[in-house]
Amino acid sequence: MSVLLAPSILSADFAHLADAVAAAERGGADLIHVDVMDGHFVPNITIGPPVVKSLKRVAKVPLDVHLMITDPDKYIGPFAEAGASMISVHVEVLPHLHRTIHAIKALGVKAGVVLNPSTPVVAISEVATDVDFVLVMSVNPGFGGQTFIPRSESKVADVRALLEKAGNKAVVEIDGGIDMSTVTRVVKAGARVLVAGQAIFGSGDPERATRDLKMAAIAALQD
Ligand code: DX5
Ligand code: ZN
């Protein structure tokens, strides 16, 4: 598989989300990354299922919903119904992670698990055969526009190795501080889905920023 770009609308103008999605899609976005925050797991509050439902009406590409909330089990159903194609949940809040992953899959949605920067890769070793994707946080979740944590690069490679050992073709997604200065090394480390918020919607031209970042990601793959 190639490398997919998932622009995060967290950094877009929330009064014009349809325009943001359209610009990213014109630039070649493969997914739209939706950051759901509850003010408990992370110190910020963003959006819920009704907004995902509206986004689903305008987006041509699949919606990748990242749940940064303390009780994801309660909301998986509503987000699936709203139109999420991928749902990722944080291992830090889930004592029954295996059950949650299979509950997501049972809804016909791709199931991902997310590791915070301080969470070791071993936390997902027992579900390595179950997941559809693993999201490595390369910043502490809660806000867009933060600086990439360099240690994330080797973490991506470690997750890749874990999945390979498990015989699982699941992909590694990376989220936080991805821009033209970090894209090459994360792709080389094995990331195949790249989330980018500020680098795209914080730029004056989201369509062009999406295209540039995707071209850089594909070039890194071919080197
Ligand atoms: C952070 C979110 C990210 C965020 C990334 O809590 O999970 O998806 O939008 O933003 P940038 O690319 O600006 O670091
Ligand atoms: Zn995210």
CSV table of N, CA and C in Angstrom, one decimal, residues 9-10 12-18 21 32-37 45-59 63 65 78-79 81-84:
chain,number,residue,atom,x,y,z
A,9,ILE,N,-9.3,18.3,10.7
A,9,ILE,CA,-10.1,19.5,10.7
A,9,ILE,C,-10.0,20.3,12.0
A,10,LEU,N,-9.3,19.8,13.0
A,10,LEU,CA,-9.1,20.5,14.3
A,10,LEU,C,-8.6,21.9,14.0
A,12,ALA,N,-9.0,23.7,11.3
A,12,ALA,CA,-9.8,24.4,10.3
A,12,ALA,C,-10.7,25.4,11.0
A,13,ASP,N,-11.4,26.2,10.2
A,13,ASP,CA,-12.4,27.2,10.7
A,13,ASP,C,-13.7,26.4,10.9
A,14,PHE,N,-14.1,26.2,12.1
A,14,PHE,CA,-15.3,25.4,12.4
A,14,PHE,C,-16.6,26.0,11.8
A,15,ALA,N,-16.5,27.2,11.4
A,15,ALA,CA,-17.7,27.8,10.8
A,15,ALA,C,-17.8,27.5,9.3
A,16,HIS,N,-16.7,26.9,8.8
A,16,HIS,CA,-16.6,26.6,7.3
A,16,HIS,C,-16.0,25.2,7.1
A,17,LEU,N,-16.5,24.2,7.8
A,17,LEU,CA,-15.9,22.9,7.7
A,17,LEU,C,-16.1,22.2,6.3
A,18,ALA,N,-17.2,22.5,5.7
A,18,ALA,CA,-17.4,21.9,4.4
A,18,ALA,C,-16.4,22.4,3.4
A,21,VAL,N,-13.0,20.7,4.1
A,21,VAL,CA,-13.0,19.3,3.6
A,21,VAL,C,-12.8,19.3,2.1
A,32,ILE,N,-10.4,12.1,6.1
A,32,ILE,CA,-10.6,13.3,6.9
A,32,ILE,C,-10.5,12.9,8.3
A,33,HIS,N,-9.5,13.4,9.1
A,33,HIS,CA,-9.3,13.1,10.5
A,33,HIS,C,-10.1,14.0,11.4
A,34,VAL,N,-11.0,13.4,12.2
A,34,VAL,CA,-11.9,14.1,13.1
A,34,VAL,C,-11.5,13.9,14.5
A,35,ASP,N,-11.1,14.9,15.2
A,35,ASP,CA,-10.6,14.9,16.6
A,35,ASP,C,-11.7,15.1,17.6
A,36,VAL,N,-12.1,14.1,18.3
A,36,VAL,CA,-13.2,14.2,19.3
A,36,VAL,C,-12.6,14.3,20.7
A,37,MET,N,-12.9,15.4,21.4
A,37,MET,CA,-12.3,15.6,22.7
A,37,MET,C,-13.4,16.0,23.7
A,45,ILE,N,-12.4,20.6,24.4
A,45,ILE,CA,-13.7,20.1,24.0
A,45,ILE,C,-13.9,20.4,22.5
A,46,THR,N,-14.2,19.4,21.7
A,46,THR,CA,-14.4,19.7,20.3
A,46,THR,C,-15.8,19.3,19.8
A,47,ILE,N,-15.9,18.2,19.2
A,47,ILE,CA,-17.2,17.9,18.5
A,47,ILE,C,-17.7,16.5,18.8
A,48,GLY,N,-19.0,16.3,18.4
A,48,GLY,CA,-19.7,15.0,18.7
A,48,GLY,C,-20.3,14.5,17.5
A,49,PRO,N,-21.1,13.4,17.7
A,49,PRO,CA,-21.7,12.7,16.5
A,49,PRO,C,-22.5,13.6,15.6
A,50,PRO,N,-23.2,14.6,16.0
A,50,PRO,CA,-24.0,15.4,15.0
A,50,PRO,C,-23.1,16.1,14.0
A,51,VAL,N,-22.0,16.5,14.4
A,51,VAL,CA,-21.0,17.2,13.5
A,51,VAL,C,-20.5,16.1,12.5
A,52,VAL,N,-20.2,15.0,13.0
A,52,VAL,CA,-19.7,13.9,12.1
A,52,VAL,C,-20.7,13.5,11.1
A,53,LYS,N,-22.0,13.5,11.5
A,53,LYS,CA,-23.1,13.2,10.6
A,53,LYS,C,-23.1,14.3,9.5
A,54,SER,N,-23.0,15.5,9.8
A,54,SER,CA,-23.0,16.6,8.8
A,54,SER,C,-21.8,16.5,7.9
A,55,LEU,N,-20.6,16.2,8.5
A,55,LEU,CA,-19.4,16.0,7.7
A,55,LEU,C,-19.6,14.9,6.7
A,56,LYS,N,-20.2,13.8,7.1
A,56,LYS,CA,-20.4,12.7,6.3
A,56,LYS,C,-21.2,13.0,5.0
A,57,ARG,N,-22.1,14.0,5.2
A,57,ARG,CA,-22.9,14.4,4.0
A,57,ARG,C,-22.0,15.1,2.9
A,58,VAL,N,-21.0,15.8,3.4
A,58,VAL,CA,-20.2,16.6,2.4
A,58,VAL,C,-18.9,15.9,2.0
A,59,ALA,N,-18.4,15.0,2.8
A,59,ALA,CA,-17.0,14.4,2.5
A,59,ALA,C,-17.2,13.3,1.5
A,63,LEU,N,-14.2,9.1,6.8
A,63,LEU,CA,-13.9,9.8,8.0
A,63,LEU,C,-13.2,9.0,9.0
A,65,VAL,N,-12.2,8.8,12.7
A,65,VAL,CA,-12.6,9.5,14.0
A,65,VAL,C,-11.7,9.1,15.1
A,78,PRO,N,-22.9,5.6,18.4
A,78,PRO,CA,-23.3,6.9,17.8
A,78,PRO,C,-22.3,7.4,16.7
A,79,PHE,N,-21.0,7.3,16.9
A,79,PHE,CA,-20.1,7.7,15.9
A,79,PHE,C,-20.1,6.8,14.7
A,81,GLU,N,-22.8,5.2,13.6
A,81,GLU,CA,-24.0,5.6,13.0
A,81,GLU,C,-23.9,6.9,12.3
A,82,ALA,N,-23.1,7.8,12.8
A,82,ALA,CA,-23.0,9.1,12.2
A,82,ALA,C,-22.2,9.1,10.9
A,83,GLY,N,-21.4,8.0,10.7
A,83,GLY,CA,-20.7,7.8,9.4
A,83,GLY,C,-19.2,7.6,9.5
A,84,ALA,N,-18.7,7.3,10.7
A,84,ALA,CA,-17.3,7.1,10.8
A,84,ALA,C,-16.9,5.8,10.0
